[in-house]
Short mmCIF file of C-alpha atoms in Angstrom, two decimals:
data_model
loop_
_atom_site.label_atom_id
_atom_site.label_comp_id
_atom_site.label_asym_id
_atom_site.label_seq_id
_atom_site.Cartn_x
_atom_site.Cartn_y
_atom_site.Cartn_z
CA MET A 1 29.02 -10.14 -9.69
CA PRO A 2 29.82 -12.61 -6.88
CA THR A 3 28.04 -15.88 -6.88
CA VAL A 4 28.99 -17.14 -3.42
CA CYS A 5 27.04 -15.86 -0.41
CA GLN A 6 29.02 -13.58 1.93
CA LEU A 7 26.86 -13.90 5.06
CA ASN A 8 28.72 -11.41 7.35
CA PRO A 9 27.79 -8.36 5.20
CA VAL A 10 24.22 -9.61 5.08
CA LEU A 11 24.07 -9.75 8.87
CA ALA A 12 25.76 -6.41 9.17
CA GLY A 13 23.28 -4.82 6.76
CA SER A 14 20.38 -6.40 8.60
CA ALA A 15 21.69 -5.04 11.90
CA LEU A 16 21.99 -1.61 10.28
CA LEU A 17 18.31 -1.75 9.29
CA VAL A 18 17.35 -2.64 12.87
CA GLY A 19 19.53 0.30 14.06
CA PHE A 20 17.73 2.64 11.63
CA GLY A 21 14.41 1.44 13.00
CA LEU A 22 15.39 1.96 16.61
CA PHE A 23 16.76 5.41 15.79
CA SER A 24 13.56 6.52 14.09
CA LEU A 25 11.50 5.12 16.97
CA LEU A 26 13.52 6.86 19.64
CA ARG A 27 13.73 10.25 17.91
CA SER A 28 11.67 12.98 19.55
CA SER A 29 9.86 13.83 16.31
CA PRO A 30 8.41 11.89 13.35
CA GLY A 31 9.80 11.90 9.81
CA GLY A 32 9.79 15.42 8.43
CA TYR A 33 7.81 14.96 5.24
CA GLY A 34 4.21 15.29 4.09
CA LYS A 35 2.02 17.07 6.61
CA ARG A 36 4.95 17.17 9.04
CA ALA A 37 7.30 18.93 6.59
CA GLU A 38 8.72 22.31 7.60
CA CYS A 39 6.75 24.81 5.54
CA LEU A 40 9.32 27.61 6.10
CA LEU A 41 12.38 25.75 4.73
CA PRO A 42 14.16 27.61 1.90
CA LEU A 43 13.12 26.35 -1.56
CA ALA A 44 16.72 25.43 -2.30
CA THR A 45 16.58 22.77 0.43
CA GLN A 46 13.38 21.15 -0.91
CA LEU A 47 12.41 18.97 -3.86
CA PRO A 48 8.98 18.68 -5.46
CA ALA A 49 7.17 15.73 -3.90
CA ARG A 50 6.77 13.69 -7.10
CA ILE A 51 10.42 14.03 -8.07
CA ALA A 52 11.57 13.18 -4.53
CA TRP A 53 9.40 10.06 -4.28
CA PHE A 54 10.43 8.86 -7.71
CA LEU A 55 14.15 9.28 -7.20
CA GLN A 56 14.31 7.96 -3.63
CA GLU A 57 12.21 4.84 -4.36
CA LEU A 58 13.93 4.09 -7.68
CA PRO A 59 16.93 2.19 -6.15
CA SER A 60 14.56 -0.14 -4.33
CA PHE A 61 13.33 -1.30 -7.71
CA VAL A 62 16.35 -0.90 -9.97
CA VAL A 63 18.96 -2.53 -7.75
CA PRO A 64 17.13 -5.80 -6.97
CA ALA A 65 15.61 -5.90 -10.46
CA GLY A 66 19.12 -5.60 -11.87
CA LEU A 67 20.38 -8.47 -9.67
CA LEU A 68 17.31 -10.50 -10.68
CA ALA A 69 17.84 -9.84 -14.38
CA TRP A 70 21.50 -10.85 -14.03
CA GLN A 71 20.61 -14.01 -12.20
CA GLY A 72 18.03 -15.51 -14.53
CA PRO A 73 14.30 -16.20 -14.89
CA LEU A 74 11.78 -14.70 -12.43
CA PHE A 75 9.69 -17.86 -12.06
CA GLY A 76 12.39 -20.12 -10.79
CA PRO A 77 13.54 -20.83 -7.19
CA PRO A 78 11.46 -19.38 -4.35
CA GLY A 79 14.06 -16.68 -3.70
CA THR A 80 13.72 -15.20 -7.16
CA LEU A 81 9.94 -15.22 -7.00
CA LEU A 82 9.99 -13.50 -3.60
CA LEU A 83 12.37 -10.91 -4.96
CA GLY A 84 10.07 -10.42 -7.93
CA LEU A 85 7.23 -9.64 -5.47
CA PHE A 86 9.52 -7.16 -3.74
CA CYS A 87 10.30 -5.50 -7.06
CA GLY A 88 6.59 -5.41 -7.87
CA HIS A 89 5.88 -3.34 -4.75
CA TYR A 90 8.56 -0.85 -5.55
CA PHE A 91 7.62 -0.65 -9.23
CA HIS A 92 4.28 0.65 -8.01
CA ARG A 93 5.92 2.98 -5.48
CA THR A 94 8.30 4.37 -8.10
CA PHE A 95 6.37 4.58 -11.34
CA ILE A 96 2.74 4.91 -10.17
CA TYR A 97 2.48 6.26 -6.63
CA ALA A 98 5.31 8.80 -7.15
CA PHE A 99 3.41 10.41 -10.01
CA LEU A 100 -0.03 10.36 -8.28
CA THR A 101 1.04 11.88 -4.98
CA ARG A 102 0.19 15.53 -4.33
CA GLY A 103 2.30 15.95 -1.21
CA ARG A 104 4.24 18.96 0.00
CA PRO A 105 7.79 19.69 -1.15
CA PHE A 106 10.29 17.18 0.28
CA PRO A 107 13.10 18.32 2.55
CA LEU A 108 16.44 17.60 0.86
CA ALA A 109 17.95 16.04 4.00
CA THR A 110 15.02 13.62 4.36
CA PHE A 111 15.31 12.74 0.64
CA ILE A 112 19.03 11.90 0.92
CA CYS A 113 18.44 9.71 3.96
CA ALA A 114 15.58 7.91 2.14
CA LEU A 115 17.76 7.45 -1.01
CA ILE A 116 20.57 5.89 0.99
CA PHE A 117 18.14 3.59 2.87
CA CYS A 118 16.33 2.44 -0.32
CA THR A 119 19.66 1.75 -2.04
CA LEU A 120 20.97 -0.30 0.93
CA ASN A 121 17.74 -2.18 1.46
CA GLY A 122 17.23 -2.91 -2.24
CA PHE A 123 20.72 -4.43 -2.48
CA LEU A 124 20.42 -6.36 0.82
CA GLN A 125 17.08 -7.94 -0.05
CA GLY A 126 18.23 -8.77 -3.57
CA TYR A 127 21.63 -10.11 -2.66
CA TYR A 128 20.29 -12.34 0.13
CA LEU A 129 17.45 -13.80 -1.89
CA ILE A 130 19.57 -14.51 -4.90
CA TYR A 131 22.90 -15.63 -3.40
CA CYS A 132 22.21 -16.66 0.19
CA ALA A 133 18.65 -17.90 0.55
CA GLU A 134 18.13 -21.65 0.43
CA TYR A 135 14.57 -23.04 0.35
CA PRO A 136 13.34 -26.61 0.06
CA ASP A 137 11.39 -27.62 -3.09
CA GLU A 138 8.12 -27.62 -1.12
CA TRP A 139 8.54 -23.98 0.09
CA PHE A 140 5.68 -22.77 -2.14
CA THR A 141 3.29 -24.82 -0.07
CA ASP A 142 4.93 -24.08 3.32
CA VAL A 143 2.64 -22.14 5.74
CA ARG A 144 5.30 -19.40 6.10
CA PHE A 145 5.14 -18.70 2.36
CA THR A 146 1.37 -19.10 1.85
CA SER A 147 0.38 -17.02 4.93
CA GLY A 148 2.76 -14.21 3.77
CA GLY A 149 0.93 -13.97 0.49
CA LEU A 150 -2.38 -13.33 2.22
CA PHE A 151 -1.07 -10.01 3.57
CA THR A 152 -1.24 -8.43 0.12
CA TYR A 153 -5.05 -8.45 0.34
CA ILE A 154 -5.31 -6.39 3.54
CA SER A 155 -7.27 -3.15 2.90
CA GLY A 156 -6.69 -1.05 6.04
CA ALA A 157 -4.95 2.22 6.75
CA ASN A 158 -1.93 2.88 4.54
CA TYR A 159 0.69 2.55 7.34
CA PHE A 160 -0.95 -0.57 8.83
CA GLY A 161 -1.24 -2.15 5.44
CA GLU A 162 2.43 -1.67 4.60
CA ILE A 163 3.61 -2.86 7.96
CA VAL A 164 1.54 -6.05 7.61
CA GLU A 165 2.80 -6.46 4.07
CA TRP A 166 6.40 -6.43 5.13
CA ILE A 167 5.73 -8.71 8.09
CA GLY A 168 4.23 -11.11 5.50
CA TYR A 169 7.38 -10.60 3.34
CA ALA A 170 9.60 -11.46 6.35
CA MET A 171 7.63 -14.60 7.01
CA ALA A 172 7.66 -15.63 3.34
CA THR A 173 11.46 -15.09 2.99
CA TRP A 174 12.21 -16.38 6.53
CA SER A 175 15.42 -14.28 6.45
CA PHE A 176 17.32 -11.82 8.62
CA PRO A 177 17.15 -9.04 6.00
CA GLY A 178 13.38 -9.49 5.64
CA LEU A 179 12.90 -9.48 9.43
CA ALA A 180 15.10 -6.37 9.77
CA PHE A 181 13.15 -4.54 7.11
CA ALA A 182 9.87 -5.45 8.76
CA PHE A 183 11.19 -4.22 12.10
CA PHE A 184 12.31 -0.96 10.58
CA SER A 185 8.87 -0.57 8.87
CA LEU A 186 7.13 -1.18 12.18
CA CYS A 187 9.22 1.39 14.00
CA PHE A 188 9.24 4.09 11.33
CA LEU A 189 5.69 3.73 9.92
CA GLY A 190 4.21 3.01 13.35
CA LYS A 191 5.56 6.29 14.63
CA GLN A 192 4.26 8.12 11.57
CA ALA A 193 0.84 6.59 12.14
CA TYR A 194 0.86 7.72 15.79
CA TYR A 195 1.75 11.35 14.96
CA SER A 196 -0.76 11.40 12.08
CA HIS A 197 -3.44 10.25 14.49
CA ARG A 198 -2.52 13.01 16.92
CA PHE A 199 -2.59 15.57 14.11
CA TYR A 200 -6.14 14.56 13.04
CA LEU A 201 -7.40 14.59 16.62
CA LYS A 202 -6.12 18.17 17.10
CA LYS A 203 -7.16 19.50 13.66
CA PHE A 204 -10.66 18.06 13.40
CA GLN A 205 -13.00 18.53 16.39
CA ASP A 206 -15.44 15.89 15.09
CA TYR A 207 -12.70 13.30 14.54
CA PRO A 208 -13.95 9.96 15.98
CA LYS A 209 -12.39 9.51 19.43
CA SER A 210 -12.81 5.71 19.25
CA ARG A 211 -10.61 5.49 16.13
CA LYS A 212 -7.15 4.05 16.85
CA ALA A 213 -3.78 5.08 15.38
CA LEU A 214 -2.41 1.90 13.91
CA ILE A 215 -3.98 -1.37 15.11
CA PRO A 216 -7.80 -1.62 14.97
CA PHE A 217 -9.43 -1.55 18.39
CA ILE A 218 -6.01 -1.71 20.16
CA PHE A 219 -3.60 1.18 19.43
#
């Protein structure tokens, strides 16, 4: 395991996340899972929702957690604590949410794309925070760190809450990988929220017309 930061791969990986975000935003259709999954796909090209969510989210927990375990104690430098918070989020996504969801079968192509993304992002966030990030001793009291922590207490719509969470993570880490991940989340989840809003408006005649898609009172 290298112990010296290689910044060029970090920047390249961050740029790739931004590219993924722009691609998902500019696509003509939203992500093909959940209520937007193709119901007529052959069973051989689908996975049960719980298995798909568990397997695709697993690298986002295992990869950075493995780097963190290799590096040393969790409650050490700010970078290791921030990575611990990242792992905590994906522990919930992998071992709790995955087994509670009752979604539709997951298209195999979407699963493979998500698996690749989660593996790349898990390694990128873990590698940067352990080997590249440098924070002053007073970082735990810096406004960029303390204001990021407040985002975990937002109780809004699921997409909005996760976008705000990763914006808070980007602020707390003050890093290119964190910013790139927040940008991807905004593009991908924002589009999912928009199409979900359209779906509800069409499906339910009494759906409140004043309700917005993603940002309260604005959009």
